[in-house]
mmCIF file of C-alpha atoms in Angstrom:
data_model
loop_
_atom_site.group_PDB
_atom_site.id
_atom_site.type_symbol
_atom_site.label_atom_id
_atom_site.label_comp_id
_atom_site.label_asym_id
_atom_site.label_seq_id
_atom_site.Cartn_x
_atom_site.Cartn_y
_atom_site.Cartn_z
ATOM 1 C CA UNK A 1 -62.977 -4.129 28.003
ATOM 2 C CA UNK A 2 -60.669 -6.755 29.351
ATOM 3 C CA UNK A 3 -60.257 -8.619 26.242
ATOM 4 C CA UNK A 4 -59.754 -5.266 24.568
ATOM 5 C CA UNK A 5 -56.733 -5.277 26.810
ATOM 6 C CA UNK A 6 -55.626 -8.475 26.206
ATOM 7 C CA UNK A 7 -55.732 -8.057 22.394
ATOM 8 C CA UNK A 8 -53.529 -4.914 22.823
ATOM 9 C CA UNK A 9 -51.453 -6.457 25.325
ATOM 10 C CA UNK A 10 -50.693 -9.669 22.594
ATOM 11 C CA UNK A 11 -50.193 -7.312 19.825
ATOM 12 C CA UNK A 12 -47.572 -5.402 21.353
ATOM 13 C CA UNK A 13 -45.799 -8.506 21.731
ATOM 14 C CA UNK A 14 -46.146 -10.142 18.789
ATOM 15 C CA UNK A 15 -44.775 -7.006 17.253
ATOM 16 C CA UNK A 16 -41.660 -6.195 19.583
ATOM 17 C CA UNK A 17 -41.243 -10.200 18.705
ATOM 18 C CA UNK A 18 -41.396 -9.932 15.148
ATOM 19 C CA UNK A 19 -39.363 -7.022 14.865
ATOM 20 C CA UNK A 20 -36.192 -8.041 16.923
ATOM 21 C CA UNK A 21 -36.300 -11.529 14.793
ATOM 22 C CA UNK A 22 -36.307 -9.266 12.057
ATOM 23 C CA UNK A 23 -33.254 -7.098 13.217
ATOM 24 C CA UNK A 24 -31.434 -10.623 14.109
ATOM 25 C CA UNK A 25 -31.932 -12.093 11.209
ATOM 26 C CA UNK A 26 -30.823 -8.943 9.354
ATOM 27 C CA UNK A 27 -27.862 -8.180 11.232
ATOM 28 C CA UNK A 28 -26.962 -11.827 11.476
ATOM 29 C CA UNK A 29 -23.790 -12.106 9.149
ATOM 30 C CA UNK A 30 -21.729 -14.550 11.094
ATOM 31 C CA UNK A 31 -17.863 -15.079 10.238
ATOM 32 C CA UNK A 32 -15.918 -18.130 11.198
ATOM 33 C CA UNK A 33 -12.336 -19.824 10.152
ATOM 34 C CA UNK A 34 -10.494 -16.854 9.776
ATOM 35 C CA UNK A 35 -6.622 -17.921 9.149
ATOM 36 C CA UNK A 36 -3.768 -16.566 7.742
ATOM 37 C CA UNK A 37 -0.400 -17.567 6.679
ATOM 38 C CA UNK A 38 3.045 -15.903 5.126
ATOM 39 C CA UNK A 39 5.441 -17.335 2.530
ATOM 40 C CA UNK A 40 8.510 -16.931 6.131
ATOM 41 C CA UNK A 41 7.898 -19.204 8.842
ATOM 42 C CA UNK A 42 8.877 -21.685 11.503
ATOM 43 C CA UNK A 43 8.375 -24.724 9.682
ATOM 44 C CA UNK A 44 6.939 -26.466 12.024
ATOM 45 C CA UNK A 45 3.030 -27.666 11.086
ATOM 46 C CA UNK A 46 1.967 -28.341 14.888
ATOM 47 C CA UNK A 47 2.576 -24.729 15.827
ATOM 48 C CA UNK A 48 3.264 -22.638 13.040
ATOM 49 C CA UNK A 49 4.805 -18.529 13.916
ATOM 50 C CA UNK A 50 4.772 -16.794 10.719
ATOM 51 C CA UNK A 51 6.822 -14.003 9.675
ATOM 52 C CA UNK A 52 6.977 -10.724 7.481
ATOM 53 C CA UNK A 53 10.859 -10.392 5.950
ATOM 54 C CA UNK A 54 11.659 -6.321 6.422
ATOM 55 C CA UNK A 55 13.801 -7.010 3.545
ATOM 56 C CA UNK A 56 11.927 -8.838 0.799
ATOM 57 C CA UNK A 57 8.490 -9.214 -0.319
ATOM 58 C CA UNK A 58 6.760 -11.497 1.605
ATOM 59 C CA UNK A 59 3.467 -13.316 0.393
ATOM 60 C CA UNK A 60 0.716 -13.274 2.718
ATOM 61 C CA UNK A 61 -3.273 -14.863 2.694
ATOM 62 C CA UNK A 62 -5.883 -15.312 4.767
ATOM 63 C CA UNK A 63 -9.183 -16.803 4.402
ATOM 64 C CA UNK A 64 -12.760 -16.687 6.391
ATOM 65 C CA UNK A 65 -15.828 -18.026 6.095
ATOM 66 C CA UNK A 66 -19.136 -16.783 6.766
ATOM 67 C CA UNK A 67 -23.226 -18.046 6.818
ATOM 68 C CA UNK A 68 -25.026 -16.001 4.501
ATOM 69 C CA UNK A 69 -23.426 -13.984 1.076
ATOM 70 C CA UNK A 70 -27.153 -11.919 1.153
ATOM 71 C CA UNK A 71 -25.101 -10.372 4.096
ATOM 72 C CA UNK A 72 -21.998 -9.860 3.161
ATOM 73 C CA UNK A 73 -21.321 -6.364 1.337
ATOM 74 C CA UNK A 74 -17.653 -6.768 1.173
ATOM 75 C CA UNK A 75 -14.638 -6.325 3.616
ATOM 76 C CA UNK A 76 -11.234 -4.605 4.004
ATOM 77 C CA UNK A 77 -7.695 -5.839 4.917
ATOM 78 C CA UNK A 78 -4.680 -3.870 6.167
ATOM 79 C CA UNK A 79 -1.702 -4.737 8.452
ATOM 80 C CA UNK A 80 -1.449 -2.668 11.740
ATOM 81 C CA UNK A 81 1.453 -2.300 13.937
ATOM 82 C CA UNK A 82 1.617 -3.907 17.229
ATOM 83 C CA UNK A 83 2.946 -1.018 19.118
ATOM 84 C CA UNK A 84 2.257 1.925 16.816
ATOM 85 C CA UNK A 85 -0.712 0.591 16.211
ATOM 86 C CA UNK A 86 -0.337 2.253 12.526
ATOM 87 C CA UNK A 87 -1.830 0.373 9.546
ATOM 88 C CA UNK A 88 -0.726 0.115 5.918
ATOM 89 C CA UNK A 89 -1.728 -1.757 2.655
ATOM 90 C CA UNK A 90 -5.597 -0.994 3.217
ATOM 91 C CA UNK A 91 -7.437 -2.521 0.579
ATOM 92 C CA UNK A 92 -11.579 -2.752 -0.021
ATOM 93 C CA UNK A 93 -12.905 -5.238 -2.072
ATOM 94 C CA UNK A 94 -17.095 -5.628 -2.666
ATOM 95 C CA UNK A 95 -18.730 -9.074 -1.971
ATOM 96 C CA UNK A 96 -18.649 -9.369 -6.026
ATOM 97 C CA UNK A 97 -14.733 -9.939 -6.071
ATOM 98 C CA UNK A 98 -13.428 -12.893 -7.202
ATOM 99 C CA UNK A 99 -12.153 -13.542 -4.059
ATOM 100 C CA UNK A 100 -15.243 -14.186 -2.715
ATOM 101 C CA UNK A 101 -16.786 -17.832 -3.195
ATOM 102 C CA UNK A 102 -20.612 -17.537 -2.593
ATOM 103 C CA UNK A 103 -20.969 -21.469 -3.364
ATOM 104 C CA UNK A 104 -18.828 -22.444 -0.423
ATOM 105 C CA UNK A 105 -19.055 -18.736 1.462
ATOM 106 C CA UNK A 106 -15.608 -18.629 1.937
ATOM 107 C CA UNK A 107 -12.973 -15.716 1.349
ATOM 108 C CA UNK A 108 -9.344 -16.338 0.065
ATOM 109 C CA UNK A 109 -7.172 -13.315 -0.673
ATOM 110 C CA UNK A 110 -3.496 -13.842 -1.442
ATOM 111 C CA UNK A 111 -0.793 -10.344 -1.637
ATOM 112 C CA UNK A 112 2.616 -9.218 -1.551
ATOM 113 C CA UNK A 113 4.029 -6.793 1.401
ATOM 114 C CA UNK A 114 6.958 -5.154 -0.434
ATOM 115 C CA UNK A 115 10.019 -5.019 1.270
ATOM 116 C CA UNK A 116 9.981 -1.919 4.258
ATOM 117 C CA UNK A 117 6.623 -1.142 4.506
ATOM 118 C CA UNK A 118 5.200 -3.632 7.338
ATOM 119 C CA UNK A 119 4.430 -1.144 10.242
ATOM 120 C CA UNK A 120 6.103 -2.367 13.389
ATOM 121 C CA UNK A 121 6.916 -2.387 16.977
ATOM 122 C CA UNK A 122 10.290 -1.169 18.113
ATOM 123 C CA UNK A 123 11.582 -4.321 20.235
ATOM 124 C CA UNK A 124 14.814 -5.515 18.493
ATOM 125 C CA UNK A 125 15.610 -9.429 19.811
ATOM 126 C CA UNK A 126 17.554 -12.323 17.930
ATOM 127 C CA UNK A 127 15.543 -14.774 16.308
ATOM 128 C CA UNK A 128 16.625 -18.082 14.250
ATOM 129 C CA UNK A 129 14.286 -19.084 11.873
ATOM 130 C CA UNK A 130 13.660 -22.759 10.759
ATOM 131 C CA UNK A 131 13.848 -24.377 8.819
ATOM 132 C CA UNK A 132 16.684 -22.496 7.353
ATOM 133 C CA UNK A 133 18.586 -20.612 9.515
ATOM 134 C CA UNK A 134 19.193 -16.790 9.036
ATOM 135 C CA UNK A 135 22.197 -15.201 10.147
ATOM 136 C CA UNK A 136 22.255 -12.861 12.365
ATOM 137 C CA UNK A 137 18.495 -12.274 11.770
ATOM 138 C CA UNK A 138 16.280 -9.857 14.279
ATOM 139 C CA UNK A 139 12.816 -9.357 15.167
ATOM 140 C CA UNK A 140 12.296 -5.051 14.739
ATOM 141 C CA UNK A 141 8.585 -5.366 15.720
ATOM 142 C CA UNK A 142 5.081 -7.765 15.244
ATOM 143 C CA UNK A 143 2.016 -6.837 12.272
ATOM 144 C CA UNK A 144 -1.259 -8.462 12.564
ATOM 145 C CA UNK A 145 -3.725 -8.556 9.638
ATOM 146 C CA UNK A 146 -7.096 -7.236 10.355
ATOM 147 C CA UNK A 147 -10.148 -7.474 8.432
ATOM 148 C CA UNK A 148 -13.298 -5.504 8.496
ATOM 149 C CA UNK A 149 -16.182 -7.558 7.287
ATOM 150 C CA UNK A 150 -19.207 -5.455 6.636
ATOM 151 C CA UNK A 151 -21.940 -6.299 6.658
ATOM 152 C CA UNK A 152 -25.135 -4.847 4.415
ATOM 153 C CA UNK A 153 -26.941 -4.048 7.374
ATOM 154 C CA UNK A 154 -25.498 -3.981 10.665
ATOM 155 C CA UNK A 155 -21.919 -3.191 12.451
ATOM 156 C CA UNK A 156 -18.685 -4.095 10.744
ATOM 157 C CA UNK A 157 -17.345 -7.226 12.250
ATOM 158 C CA UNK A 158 -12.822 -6.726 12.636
ATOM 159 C CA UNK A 159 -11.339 -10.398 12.901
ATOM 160 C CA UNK A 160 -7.264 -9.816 13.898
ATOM 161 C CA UNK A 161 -4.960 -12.601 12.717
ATOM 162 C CA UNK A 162 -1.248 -12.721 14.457
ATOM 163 C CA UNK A 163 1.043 -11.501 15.546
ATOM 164 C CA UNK A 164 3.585 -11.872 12.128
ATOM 165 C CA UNK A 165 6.997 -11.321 13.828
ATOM 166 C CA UNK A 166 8.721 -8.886 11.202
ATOM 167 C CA UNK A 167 12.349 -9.954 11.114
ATOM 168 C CA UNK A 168 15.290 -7.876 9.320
ATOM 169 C CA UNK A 169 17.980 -10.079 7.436
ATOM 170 C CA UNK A 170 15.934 -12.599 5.817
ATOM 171 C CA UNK A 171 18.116 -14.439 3.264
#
C-alpha cells in the first residue's frame, strides 16, 4: 500500500514537472538589444538624444533580437505620446517579413514619420541641436517607439525605446 503511495506521490511530480518545463519552454521567447535611432540628433556618439522634426519627415529604426524564431509570430510598432499617451503609425508585420532575419534572429525595421503626425506632450522649452544649430528651435512634446513582440504562445512582450524629443523648426 505504501509503495502504491509512493508511486502516486512520484507521478504527480514528475507530471506537474514536465508540464511547467513544457509551458517554459513554450512561452520562452526572449527579446534582447532593442535600439532605436532617428535621422535628427545630438551628434554626439557617447550619449546620443534623438529627435522627431514636427516639420519634416524624419527617418526612424529600431532593431531587437530574440532566442528562438519557432517563437516569434510577429510584432507591432507605433509611436505613443509621452503625455497623451496617444499612439500613431501602428503597423503589424508577421515573423515572415523581410524584416525579420531568422539566421541571426534579429529585427531591423527602418520608416518615415511624415511631418505633424508624431503624438506629443505639451511642454514647449528651447532646445539647440548639434551638430547644426537650429534657430529658434523648440521641444512641443517627447514620442517613444513601442513594440509588441508576440509571441506564438504566450503574452505579448512591449519593449519602449526613448524618449524622441519632437522639436518644431528643424531646418
Amino acid at each position: 500500500m505504501r509503495h502504491k503511495r509512493l508511486f502516486y506521490l512520484l507521478a504527480a511530480l514528475v507530471l506537474t514537472f514536465g508540464l511547467s518545463s513544457c509551458i517554459m519552454v513554450v512561452g520562452g521567447l526572449q527579446v534582447t538589444n532593442a535600439s532605436y535611432a532617428t535621422s535628427y540628433w545630438n551628434g554626439n556618439p557617447s550619449n546620443p538624444v534623438y529627435y522627431v522634426c514636427d516639420n519634416k519627415t524624419t527617418l526612424i529604426g529600431y532593431t531587437f533580437r530574440y532566442n528562438d524564431p519557432n517563437l516569434l509570430e510577429g510584432w507591432d510598432s507605433y509611436l505613443k505620446g509621452f503625455a497623451s499617451r496617444d499612439t500613431a503609425g501602428l503597423v503589424s508585420f508577421d515573423a515572415s517579413d523581410p524584416r525579420n532575419d531568422t539566421t541571426t534572429r534579429t529585427v531591423t525595421v527602418t520608416y518615415n514619420v511624415p511631418a505633424n503626425t508624431a503624438p506629443l506632450s505639451v511642454t514647449p522649452q528651447t532646445i539647440i541641436v548639434n551638430p547644426t544649430p537650429v534657430t529658434t528651435p523648440s521641444i512641443i512634446g517627447r514620442t517613444y517607439v513601442e513594440i509588441r513582440v508576440r509571441p506564438t504562445i504566450g503574452t505579448p512582450r512591449i519593449i519602449t525605446l526613448g524618449p524622441a524629443f519632437v522639436i518644431d523648426n528643424c531646418p
